[in-house]
Amino acid sequence: MNKGVYVALTSIGLAQFLKIPIHYVKTKKWDNRLFLQTGGMPSSHSAGVSSLTTFIALRRGIPTIDFALSLVYGLIVMYDAQGIRRQTGELTLKVNDLGDLMEKLKTDEKVPFEEKQPKRLKEMLGHQPQEVVGGAILGIAMGTLGHVLLKNDRKMAKNKVTWK
């Protein structure tokens, strides 16, 4: 498999894992479910795309089409993670609050009213800007580390002897 994919997937996994202790430090509550959820600090989206972009820059060079594609794709992903997805999360908070408001209104109502309680919408969809930056910093570090660790692989591949 492409080593850049390994670096990016490792960065995503590490970012997801780090959400658990960071959440614990903030709230004093341990929540292993954060490993499989979206949102939170650091952004695994940012970590993945920035590690891949850094790895490509160090491995292939900045003036390559590979770097250009990865950079543009990464910027779009990070913008989406903190922009559109964050706004969706904010809207979800408001919709969930409406459900609570309806519950309060029901208690004052004299006519019997029965409604199935809908499942609350997931509120942590996107990222705050600092979560995106945190993921990007983690990704740059992981991309650099991946490049350094895999540097010997590259030298060995160049010196590889083929048998005929």
PDB file of N, CA and C in Angstrom, residues 56-159:
ATOM      1  N   ILE A  56       3.803  14.232   1.465  1.00  0.00           N
ATOM      2  CA  ILE A  56       4.014  14.428   0.025  1.00  0.00           C
ATOM      3  C   ILE A  56       5.021  15.553  -0.224  1.00  0.00           C
ATOM      4  N   ALA A  57       4.899  16.650   0.519  1.00  0.00           N
ATOM      5  CA  ALA A  57       5.827  17.777   0.344  1.00  0.00           C
ATOM      6  C   ALA A  57       7.261  17.347   0.624  1.00  0.00           C
ATOM      7  N   LEU A  58       7.453  16.573   1.689  1.00  0.00           N
ATOM      8  CA  LEU A  58       8.807  16.149   2.052  1.00  0.00           C
ATOM      9  C   LEU A  58       9.325  15.029   1.139  1.00  0.00           C
ATOM     10  N   ARG A  59       8.427  14.197   0.678  1.00  0.00           N
ATOM     11  CA  ARG A  59       8.817  13.031  -0.131  1.00  0.00           C
ATOM     12  C   ARG A  59       8.989  13.379  -1.606  1.00  0.00           C
ATOM     13  N   ARG A  60       8.054  14.139  -2.153  1.00  0.00           N
ATOM     14  CA  ARG A  60       8.046  14.407  -3.601  1.00  0.00           C
ATOM     15  C   ARG A  60       8.418  15.844  -3.957  1.00  0.00           C
ATOM     16  N   GLY A  61       8.242  16.750  -3.004  1.00  0.00           N
ATOM     17  CA  GLY A  61       8.574  18.145  -3.251  1.00  0.00           C
ATOM     18  C   GLY A  61       7.329  19.008  -3.393  1.00  0.00           C
ATOM     19  N   ILE A  62       7.494  20.280  -3.086  1.00  0.00           N
ATOM     20  CA  ILE A  62       6.378  21.222  -3.138  1.00  0.00           C
ATOM     21  C   ILE A  62       5.953  21.550  -4.574  1.00  0.00           C
ATOM     22  N   PRO A  63       6.871  21.638  -5.540  1.00  0.00           N
ATOM     23  CA  PRO A  63       6.424  22.019  -6.889  1.00  0.00           C
ATOM     24  C   PRO A  63       5.810  20.867  -7.704  1.00  0.00           C
ATOM     25  N   THR A  64       5.274  19.842  -7.033  1.00  0.00           N
ATOM     26  CA  THR A  64       4.680  18.711  -7.762  1.00  0.00           C
ATOM     27  C   THR A  64       3.160  18.808  -7.771  1.00  0.00           C
ATOM     28  N   ILE A  65       2.570  18.160  -8.751  1.00  0.00           N
ATOM     29  CA  ILE A  65       1.102  18.117  -8.836  1.00  0.00           C
ATOM     30  C   ILE A  65       0.528  17.325  -7.656  1.00  0.00           C
ATOM     31  N   ASP A  66       1.279  16.343  -7.163  1.00  0.00           N
ATOM     32  CA  ASP A  66       0.834  15.555  -5.998  1.00  0.00           C
ATOM     33  C   ASP A  66       0.606  16.474  -4.799  1.00  0.00           C
ATOM     34  N   PHE A  67       1.571  17.344  -4.543  1.00  0.00           N
ATOM     35  CA  PHE A  67       1.455  18.273  -3.419  1.00  0.00           C
ATOM     36  C   PHE A  67       0.297  19.238  -3.638  1.00  0.00           C
ATOM     37  N   ALA A  68       0.187  19.766  -4.855  1.00  0.00           N
ATOM     38  CA  ALA A  68      -0.888  20.724  -5.152  1.00  0.00           C
ATOM     39  C   ALA A  68      -2.258  20.094  -4.916  1.00  0.00           C
ATOM     40  N   LEU A  69      -2.454  18.884  -5.409  1.00  0.00           N
ATOM     41  CA  LEU A  69      -3.741  18.193  -5.217  1.00  0.00           C
ATOM     42  C   LEU A  69      -4.017  17.958  -3.735  1.00  0.00           C
ATOM     43  N   SER A  70      -3.015  17.489  -3.015  1.00  0.00           N
ATOM     44  CA  SER A  70      -3.198  17.200  -1.599  1.00  0.00           C
ATOM     45  C   SER A  70      -3.477  18.472  -0.801  1.00  0.00           C
ATOM     46  N   LEU A  71      -2.772  19.548  -1.126  1.00  0.00           N
ATOM     47  CA  LEU A  71      -2.972  20.806  -0.414  1.00  0.00           C
ATOM     48  C   LEU A  71      -4.379  21.359  -0.635  1.00  0.00           C
ATOM     49  N   VAL A  72      -4.812  21.409  -1.880  1.00  0.00           N
ATOM     50  CA  VAL A  72      -6.145  21.950  -2.182  1.00  0.00           C
ATOM     51  C   VAL A  72      -7.228  21.075  -1.555  1.00  0.00           C
ATOM     52  N   TYR A  73      -7.106  19.770  -1.714  1.00  0.00           N
ATOM     53  CA  TYR A  73      -8.062  18.843  -1.102  1.00  0.00           C
ATOM     54  C   TYR A  73      -8.078  19.025   0.426  1.00  0.00           C
ATOM     55  N   GLY A  74      -6.897  19.130   1.029  1.00  0.00           N
ATOM     56  CA  GLY A  74      -6.807  19.296   2.477  1.00  0.00           C
ATOM     57  C   GLY A  74      -7.451  20.578   2.962  1.00  0.00           C
ATOM     58  N   LEU A  75      -7.229  21.672   2.242  1.00  0.00           N
ATOM     59  CA  LEU A  75      -7.842  22.945   2.634  1.00  0.00           C
ATOM     60  C   LEU A  75      -9.369  22.868   2.557  1.00  0.00           C
ATOM     61  N   ILE A  76      -9.883  22.203   1.536  1.00  0.00           N
ATOM     62  CA  ILE A  76     -11.337  22.036   1.409  1.00  0.00           C
ATOM     63  C   ILE A  76     -11.877  21.210   2.571  1.00  0.00           C
ATOM     64  N   VAL A  77     -11.206  20.128   2.899  1.00  0.00           N
ATOM     65  CA  VAL A  77     -11.647  19.261   4.000  1.00  0.00           C
ATOM     66  C   VAL A  77     -11.637  20.026   5.324  1.00  0.00           C
ATOM     67  N   MET A  78     -10.564  20.778   5.577  1.00  0.00           N
ATOM     68  CA  MET A  78     -10.483  21.519   6.844  1.00  0.00           C
ATOM     69  C   MET A  78     -11.518  22.646   6.911  1.00  0.00           C
ATOM     70  N   TYR A  79     -11.748  23.309   5.787  1.00  0.00           N
ATOM     71  CA  TYR A  79     -12.777  24.349   5.754  1.00  0.00           C
ATOM     72  C   TYR A  79     -14.143  23.733   6.042  1.00  0.00           C
ATOM     73  N   ASP A  80     -14.415  22.620   5.412  1.00  0.00           N
ATOM     74  CA  ASP A  80     -15.692  21.941   5.617  1.00  0.00           C
ATOM     75  C   ASP A  80     -15.832  21.465   7.061  1.00  0.00           C
ATOM     76  N   ALA A  81     -14.773  20.941   7.643  1.00  0.00           N
ATOM     77  CA  ALA A  81     -14.822  20.421   9.017  1.00  0.00           C
ATOM     78  C   ALA A  81     -15.190  21.513  10.021  1.00  0.00           C
ATOM     79  N   GLN A  82     -14.693  22.720   9.813  1.00  0.00           N
ATOM     80  CA  GLN A  82     -14.992  23.779  10.783  1.00  0.00           C
ATOM     81  C   GLN A  82     -16.079  24.719  10.295  1.00  0.00           C
ATOM     82  N   GLY A  83     -16.418  24.667   9.040  1.00  0.00           N
ATOM     83  CA  GLY A  83     -17.427  25.580   8.502  1.00  0.00           C
ATOM     84  C   GLY A  83     -18.794  24.932   8.436  1.00  0.00           C
ATOM     85  N   ILE A  84     -19.047  24.248   7.366  1.00  0.00           N
ATOM     86  CA  ILE A  84     -20.371  23.687   7.093  1.00  0.00           C
ATOM     87  C   ILE A  84     -20.771  22.659   8.145  1.00  0.00           C
ATOM     88  N   ARG A  85     -19.867  21.739   8.478  1.00  0.00           N
ATOM     89  CA  ARG A  85     -20.213  20.716   9.462  1.00  0.00           C
ATOM     90  C   ARG A  85     -20.436  21.328  10.842  1.00  0.00           C
ATOM     91  N   ARG A  86     -19.698  22.370  11.171  1.00  0.00           N
ATOM     92  CA  ARG A  86     -19.882  23.033  12.462  1.00  0.00           C
ATOM     93  C   ARG A  86     -21.243  23.713  12.522  1.00  0.00           C
ATOM     94  N   GLN A  87     -21.622  24.376  11.438  1.00  0.00           N
ATOM     95  CA  GLN A  87     -22.924  25.033  11.386  1.00  0.00           C
ATOM     96  C   GLN A  87     -24.056  24.012  11.512  1.00  0.00           C
ATOM     97  N   THR A  88     -23.876  22.843  10.905  1.00  0.00           N
ATOM     98  CA  THR A  88     -24.871  21.776  11.037  1.00  0.00           C
ATOM     99  C   THR A  88     -25.008  21.369  12.500  1.00  0.00           C
ATOM    100  N   GLY A  89     -23.878  21.289  13.196  1.00  0.00           N
ATOM    101  CA  GLY A  89     -23.903  20.959  14.622  1.00  0.00           C
ATOM    102  C   GLY A  89     -24.630  22.018  15.434  1.00  0.00           C
ATOM    103  N   GLU A  90     -24.396  23.287  15.106  1.00  0.00           N
ATOM    104  CA  GLU A  90     -25.080  24.382  15.811  1.00  0.00           C
ATOM    105  C   GLU A  90     -26.592  24.305  15.581  1.00  0.00           C
ATOM    106  N   LEU A  91     -26.986  24.018  14.361  1.00  0.00           N
ATOM    107  CA  LEU A  91     -28.410  23.878  14.040  1.00  0.00           C
ATOM    108  C   LEU A  91     -29.016  22.712  14.814  1.00  0.00           C
ATOM    109  N   THR A  92     -28.265  21.623  14.928  1.00  0.00           N
ATOM    110  CA  THR A  92     -28.735  20.454  15.667  1.00  0.00           C
ATOM    111  C   THR A  92     -28.971  20.801  17.133  1.00  0.00           C
ATOM    112  N   LEU A  93     -28.106  21.616  17.725  1.00  0.00           N
ATOM    113  CA  LEU A  93     -28.310  22.051  19.113  1.00  0.00           C
ATOM    114  C   LEU A  93     -29.648  22.770  19.253  1.00  0.00           C
ATOM    115  N   LYS A  94     -29.958  23.643  18.299  1.00  0.00           N
ATOM    116  CA  LYS A  94     -31.213  24.392  18.343  1.00  0.00           C
ATOM    117  C   LYS A  94     -32.428  23.465  18.186  1.00  0.00           C
ATOM    118  N   VAL A  95     -32.327  22.492  17.276  1.00  0.00           N
ATOM    119  CA  VAL A  95     -33.426  21.541  17.075  1.00  0.00           C
ATOM    120  C   VAL A  95     -33.645  20.717  18.340  1.00  0.00           C
ATOM    121  N   ASN A  96     -32.563  20.268  18.965  1.00  0.00           N
ATOM    122  CA  ASN A  96     -32.701  19.506  20.204  1.00  0.00           C
ATOM    123  C   ASN A  96     -33.301  20.359  21.317  1.00  0.00           C
ATOM    124  N   ASP A  97     -32.960  21.645  21.370  1.00  0.00           N
ATOM    125  CA  ASP A  97     -33.555  22.546  22.365  1.00  0.00           C
ATOM    126  C   ASP A  97     -35.048  22.720  22.124  1.00  0.00           C
ATOM    127  N   LEU A  98     -35.469  22.711  20.863  1.00  0.00           N
ATOM    128  CA  LEU A  98     -36.898  22.803  20.547  1.00  0.00           C
ATOM    129  C   LEU A  98     -37.664  21.623  21.130  1.00  0.00           C
ATOM    130  N   GLY A  99     -37.036  20.449  21.092  1.00  0.00           N
ATOM    131  CA  GLY A  99     -37.668  19.272  21.690  1.00  0.00           C
ATOM    132  C   GLY A  99     -37.882  19.454  23.178  1.00  0.00           C
ATOM    133  N   ASP A 100     -36.899  20.018  23.857  1.00  0.00           N
ATOM    134  CA  ASP A 100     -37.028  20.288  25.293  1.00  0.00           C
ATOM    135  C   ASP A 100     -38.128  21.319  25.547  1.00  0.00           C
ATOM    136  N   LEU A 101     -38.200  22.336  24.691  1.00  0.00           N
ATOM    137  CA  LEU A 101     -39.231  23.358  24.813  1.00  0.00           C
ATOM    138  C   LEU A 101     -40.622  22.749  24.630  1.00  0.00           C
ATOM    139  N   MET A 102     -40.752  21.848  23.679  1.00  0.00           N
ATOM    140  CA  MET A 102     -42.049  21.185  23.444  1.00  0.00           C
ATOM    141  C   MET A 102     -42.459  20.363  24.662  1.00  0.00           C
ATOM    142  N   GLU A 103     -41.499  19.742  25.319  1.00  0.00           N
ATOM    143  CA  GLU A 103     -41.793  18.978  26.536  1.00  0.00           C
ATOM    144  C   GLU A 103     -42.361  19.901  27.618  1.00  0.00           C
ATOM    145  N   LYS A 104     -41.782  21.073  27.747  1.00  0.00           N
ATOM    146  CA  LYS A 104     -42.273  22.034  28.748  1.00  0.00           C
ATOM    147  C   LYS A 104     -43.679  22.496  28.404  1.00  0.00           C
ATOM    148  N   LEU A 105     -43.950  22.722  27.122  1.00  0.00           N
ATOM    149  CA  LEU A 105     -45.280  23.143  26.695  1.00  0.00           C
ATOM    150  C   LEU A 105     -46.311  22.047  26.941  1.00  0.00           C
ATOM    151  N   LYS A 106     -45.907  20.801  26.775  1.00  0.00           N
ATOM    152  CA  LYS A 106     -46.832  19.677  26.971  1.00  0.00           C
ATOM    153  C   LYS A 106     -47.329  19.604  28.410  1.00  0.00           C
ATOM    154  N   THR A 107     -46.519  19.984  29.362  1.00  0.00           N
ATOM    155  CA  THR A 107     -46.929  19.868  30.766  1.00  0.00           C
ATOM    156  C   THR A 107     -48.052  20.837  31.103  1.00  0.00           C
ATOM    157  N   ASP A 108     -48.163  21.950  30.401  1.00  0.00           N
ATOM    158  CA  ASP A 108     -49.219  22.929  30.656  1.00  0.00           C
ATOM    159  C   ASP A 108     -50.469  22.643  29.832  1.00  0.00           C
ATOM    160  N   GLU A 109     -50.385  21.714  28.909  1.00  0.00           N
ATOM    161  CA  GLU A 109     -51.506  21.436  28.006  1.00  0.00           C
ATOM    162  C   GLU A 109     -52.554  20.576  28.717  1.00  0.00           C
ATOM    163  N   LYS A 110     -53.845  20.924  28.555  1.00  0.00           N
ATOM    164  CA  LYS A 110     -54.916  20.206  29.226  1.00  0.00           C
ATOM    165  C   LYS A 110     -55.397  19.004  28.416  1.00  0.00           C
ATOM    166  N   VAL A 111     -55.240  19.043  27.098  1.00  0.00           N
ATOM    167  CA  VAL A 111     -55.655  17.930  26.240  1.00  0.00           C
ATOM    168  C   VAL A 111     -54.557  16.878  26.267  1.00  0.00           C
ATOM    169  N   PRO A 112     -54.933  15.592  26.455  1.00  0.00           N
ATOM    170  CA  PRO A 112     -53.897  14.550  26.479  1.00  0.00           C
ATOM    171  C   PRO A 112     -53.139  14.520  25.142  1.00  0.00           C
ATOM    172  N   PHE A 113     -51.869  14.462  25.253  1.00  0.00           N
ATOM    173  CA  PHE A 113     -51.027  14.498  24.060  1.00  0.00           C
ATOM    174  C   PHE A 113     -49.949  13.441  24.220  1.00  0.00           C
ATOM    175  N   GLU A 114     -49.898  12.519  23.250  1.00  0.00           N
ATOM    176  CA  GLU A 114     -48.889  11.471  23.318  1.00  0.00           C
ATOM    177  C   GLU A 114     -48.056  11.503  22.045  1.00  0.00           C
ATOM    178  N   GLU A 115     -46.784  11.566  22.246  1.00  0.00           N
ATOM    179  CA  GLU A 115     -45.867  11.602  21.101  1.00  0.00           C
ATOM    180  C   GLU A 115     -44.684  10.714  21.426  1.00  0.00           C
ATOM    181  N   LYS A 116     -44.226   9.970  20.437  1.00  0.00           N
ATOM    182  CA  LYS A 116     -43.029   9.173  20.651  1.00  0.00           C
ATOM    183  C   LYS A 116     -41.848  10.114  20.762  1.00  0.00           C
ATOM    184  N   GLN A 117     -41.021   9.859  21.748  1.00  0.00           N
ATOM    185  CA  GLN A 117     -39.850  10.705  21.950  1.00  0.00           C
ATOM    186  C   GLN A 117     -38.821  10.394  20.866  1.00  0.00           C
ATOM    187  N   PRO A 118     -38.530  11.373  19.999  1.00  0.00           N
ATOM    188  CA  PRO A 118     -37.529  11.116  18.963  1.00  0.00           C
ATOM    189  C   PRO A 118     -36.138  11.043  19.567  1.00  0.00           C
ATOM    190  N   LYS A 119     -35.277  10.310  18.916  1.00  0.00           N
ATOM    191  CA  LYS A 119     -33.886  10.223  19.352  1.00  0.00           C
ATOM    192  C   LYS A 119     -33.231  11.585  19.155  1.00  0.00           C
ATOM    193  N   ARG A 120     -32.504  12.036  20.153  1.00  0.00           N
ATOM    194  CA  ARG A 120     -31.812  13.326  20.045  1.00  0.00           C
ATOM    195  C   ARG A 120     -30.784  13.253  18.928  1.00  0.00           C
ATOM    196  N   LEU A 121     -30.689  14.333  18.193  1.00  0.00           N
ATOM    197  CA  LEU A 121     -29.718  14.407  17.112  1.00  0.00           C
ATOM    198  C   LEU A 121     -28.314  14.572  17.689  1.00  0.00           C
ATOM    199  N   LYS A 122     -27.345  14.015  17.001  1.00  0.00           N
ATOM    200  CA  LYS A 122     -25.945  14.134  17.409  1.00  0.00           C
ATOM    201  C   LYS A 122     -25.505  15.591  17.268  1.00  0.00           C
ATOM    202  N   GLU A 123     -24.964  16.151  18.317  1.00  0.00           N
ATOM    203  CA  GLU A 123     -24.644  17.572  18.331  1.00  0.00           C
ATOM    204  C   GLU A 123     -23.187  17.877  18.005  1.00  0.00           C
ATOM    205  N   MET A 124     -22.301  16.911  18.120  1.00  0.00           N
ATOM    206  CA  MET A 124     -20.890  17.167  17.858  1.00  0.00           C
ATOM    207  C   MET A 124     -20.536  16.676  16.458  1.00  0.00           C
ATOM    208  N   LEU A 125     -20.841  17.469  15.449  1.00  0.00           N
ATOM    209  CA  LEU A 125     -20.589  17.072  14.069  1.00  0.00           C
ATOM    210  C   LEU A 125     -19.320  17.687  13.513  1.00  0.00           C
ATOM    211  N   GLY A 126     -19.111  18.933  13.772  1.00  0.00           N
ATOM    212  CA  GLY A 126     -17.985  19.656  13.188  1.00  0.00           C
ATOM    213  C   GLY A 126     -16.988  20.085  14.237  1.00  0.00           C
ATOM    214  N   HIS A 127     -16.131  21.005  13.857  1.00  0.00           N
ATOM    215  CA  HIS A 127     -15.028  21.411  14.724  1.00  0.00           C
ATOM    216  C   HIS A 127     -14.979  22.916  14.915  1.00  0.00           C
ATOM    217  N   GLN A 128     -14.528  23.299  16.089  1.00  0.00           N
ATOM    218  CA  GLN A 128     -14.173  24.683  16.350  1.00  0.00           C
ATOM    219  C   GLN A 128     -12.862  24.950  15.601  1.00  0.00           C
ATOM    220  N   PRO A 129     -12.587  26.209  15.236  1.00  0.00           N
ATOM    221  CA  PRO A 129     -11.333  26.503  14.531  1.00  0.00           C
ATOM    222  C   PRO A 129     -10.082  25.986  15.254  1.00  0.00           C
ATOM    223  N   GLN A 130     -10.043  26.081  16.579  1.00  0.00           N
ATOM    224  CA  GLN A 130      -8.867  25.607  17.309  1.00  0.00           C
ATOM    225  C   GLN A 130      -8.715  24.088  17.218  1.00  0.00           C
ATOM    226  N   GLU A 131      -9.814  23.356  17.069  1.00  0.00           N
ATOM    227  CA  GLU A 131      -9.740  21.902  16.898  1.00  0.00           C
ATOM    228  C   GLU A 131      -9.154  21.554  15.532  1.00  0.00           C
ATOM    229  N   VAL A 132      -9.500  22.350  14.514  1.00  0.00           N
ATOM    230  CA  VAL A 132      -8.951  22.158  13.170  1.00  0.00           C
ATOM    231  C   VAL A 132      -7.458  22.455  13.181  1.00  0.00           C
ATOM    232  N   VAL A 133      -7.068  23.547  13.830  1.00  0.00           N
ATOM    233  CA  VAL A 133      -5.645  23.898  13.920  1.00  0.00           C
ATOM    234  C   VAL A 133      -4.884  22.823  14.704  1.00  0.00           C
ATOM    235  N   GLY A 134      -5.468  22.350  15.796  1.00  0.00           N
ATOM    236  CA  GLY A 134      -4.833  21.284  16.580  1.00  0.00           C
ATOM    237  C   GLY A 134      -4.612  20.027  15.745  1.00  0.00           C
ATOM    238  N   GLY A 135      -5.607  19.657  14.940  1.00  0.00           N
ATOM    239  CA  GLY A 135      -5.462  18.507  14.060  1.00  0.00           C
ATOM    240  C   GLY A 135      -4.401  18.736  12.993  1.00  0.00           C
ATOM    241  N   ALA A 136      -4.350  19.955  12.460  1.00  0.00           N
ATOM    242  CA  ALA A 136      -3.358  20.278  11.429  1.00  0.00           C
ATOM    243  C   ALA A 136      -1.941  20.198  12.003  1.00  0.00           C
ATOM    244  N   ILE A 137      -1.750  20.698  13.212  1.00  0.00           N
ATOM    245  CA  ILE A 137      -0.420  20.634  13.842  1.00  0.00           C
ATOM    246  C   ILE A 137      -0.029  19.178  14.089  1.00  0.00           C
ATOM    247  N   LEU A 138      -0.969  18.385  14.594  1.00  0.00           N
ATOM    248  CA  LEU A 138      -0.708  16.960  14.797  1.00  0.00           C
ATOM    249  C   LEU A 138      -0.363  16.296  13.460  1.00  0.00           C
ATOM    250  N   GLY A 139      -1.114  16.625  12.412  1.00  0.00           N
ATOM    251  CA  GLY A 139      -0.874  16.036  11.100  1.00  0.00           C
ATOM    252  C   GLY A 139       0.477  16.404  10.525  1.00  0.00           C
ATOM    253  N   ILE A 140       0.881  17.651  10.677  1.00  0.00           N
ATOM    254  CA  ILE A 140       2.195  18.077  10.181  1.00  0.00           C
ATOM    255  C   ILE A 140       3.303  17.309  10.909  1.00  0.00           C
ATOM    256  N   ALA A 141       3.143  17.171  12.228  1.00  0.00           N
ATOM    257  CA  ALA A 141       4.132  16.411  13.000  1.00  0.00           C
ATOM    258  C   ALA A 141       4.164  14.949  12.556  1.00  0.00           C
ATOM    259  N   MET A 142       2.998  14.354  12.346  1.00  0.00           N
ATOM    260  CA  MET A 142       2.941  12.947  11.935  1.00  0.00           C
ATOM    261  C   MET A 142       3.462  12.759  10.508  1.00  0.00           C
ATOM    262  N   GLY A 143       3.175  13.692   9.621  1.00  0.00           N
ATOM    263  CA  GLY A 143       3.690  13.617   8.252  1.00  0.00           C
ATOM    264  C   GLY A 143       5.209  13.700   8.229  1.00  0.00           C
ATOM    265  N   THR A 144       5.754  14.584   9.052  1.00  0.00           N
ATOM    266  CA  THR A 144       7.207  14.718   9.154  1.00  0.00           C
ATOM    267  C   THR A 144       7.822  13.452   9.755  1.00  0.00           C
ATOM    268  N   LEU A 145       7.224  12.948  10.816  1.00  0.00           N
ATOM    269  CA  LEU A 145       7.698  11.723  11.449  1.00  0.00           C
ATOM    270  C   LEU A 145       7.638  10.546  10.475  1.00  0.00           C
ATOM    271  N   GLY A 146       6.534  10.441   9.742  1.00  0.00           N
ATOM    272  CA  GLY A 146       6.402   9.371   8.748  1.00  0.00           C
ATOM    273  C   GLY A 146       7.483   9.455   7.687  1.00  0.00           C
ATOM    274  N   HIS A 147       7.760  10.658   7.234  1.00  0.00           N
ATOM    275  CA  HIS A 147       8.809  10.847   6.226  1.00  0.00           C
ATOM    276  C   HIS A 147      10.168  10.416   6.770  1.00  0.00           C
ATOM    277  N   VAL A 148      10.480  10.835   7.994  1.00  0.00           N
ATOM    278  CA  VAL A 148      11.767  10.494   8.603  1.00  0.00           C
ATOM    279  C   VAL A 148      11.879   8.985   8.809  1.00  0.00           C
ATOM    280  N   LEU A 149      10.833   8.369   9.330  1.00  0.00           N
ATOM    281  CA  LEU A 149      10.877   6.935   9.594  1.00  0.00           C
ATOM    282  C   LEU A 149      10.942   6.105   8.315  1.00  0.00           C
ATOM    283  N   LEU A 150      10.332   6.591   7.261  1.00  0.00           N
ATOM    284  CA  LEU A 150      10.296   5.836   6.008  1.00  0.00           C
ATOM    285  C   LEU A 150      11.405   6.241   5.040  1.00  0.00           C
ATOM    286  N   LYS A 151      12.284   7.129   5.463  1.00  0.00           N
ATOM    287  CA  LYS A 151      13.380   7.594   4.610  1.00  0.00           C
ATOM    288  C   LYS A 151      14.293   6.433   4.214  1.00  0.00           C
ATOM    289  N   ASN A 152      14.583   5.554   5.151  1.00  0.00           N
ATOM    290  CA  ASN A 152      15.448   4.402   4.867  1.00  0.00           C
ATOM    291  C   ASN A 152      14.814   3.478   3.835  1.00  0.00           C
ATOM    292  N   ASP A 153      13.497   3.340   3.853  1.00  0.00           N
ATOM    293  CA  ASP A 153      12.796   2.529   2.852  1.00  0.00           C
ATOM    294  C   ASP A 153      13.083   3.037   1.452  1.00  0.00           C
ATOM    295  N   ARG A 154      13.086   4.346   1.328  1.00  0.00           N
ATOM    296  CA  ARG A 154      13.300   4.972   0.021  1.00  0.00           C
ATOM    297  C   ARG A 154      14.709   4.696  -0.486  1.00  0.00           C
ATOM    298  N   LYS A 155      15.713   4.813   0.417  1.00  0.00           N
ATOM    299  CA  LYS A 155      17.094   4.548   0.040  1.00  0.00           C
ATOM    300  C   LYS A 155      17.270   3.087  -0.367  1.00  0.00           C
ATOM    301  N   MET A 156      16.624   2.184   0.374  1.00  0.00           N
ATOM    302  CA  MET A 156      16.730   0.758   0.053  1.00  0.00           C
ATOM    303  C   MET A 156      16.089   0.461  -1.294  1.00  0.00           C
ATOM    304  N   ALA A 157      14.994   1.122  -1.605  1.00  0.00           N
ATOM    305  CA  ALA A 157      14.316   0.894  -2.877  1.00  0.00           C
ATOM    306  C   ALA A 157      15.178   1.354  -4.044  1.00  0.00           C
ATOM    307  N   LYS A 158      15.930   2.445  -3.878  1.00  0.00           N
ATOM    308  CA  LYS A 158      16.810   2.943  -4.931  1.00  0.00           C
ATOM    309  C   LYS A 158      17.969   1.984  -5.193  1.00  0.00           C
ATOM    310  N   ASN A 159      18.475   1.355  -4.134  1.00  0.00           N
ATOM    311  CA  ASN A 159      19.620   0.476  -4.254  1.00  0.00           C
ATOM    312  C   ASN A 159      19.225  -0.982  -4.490  1.00  0.00           C
TER     313      ASN A 159
END
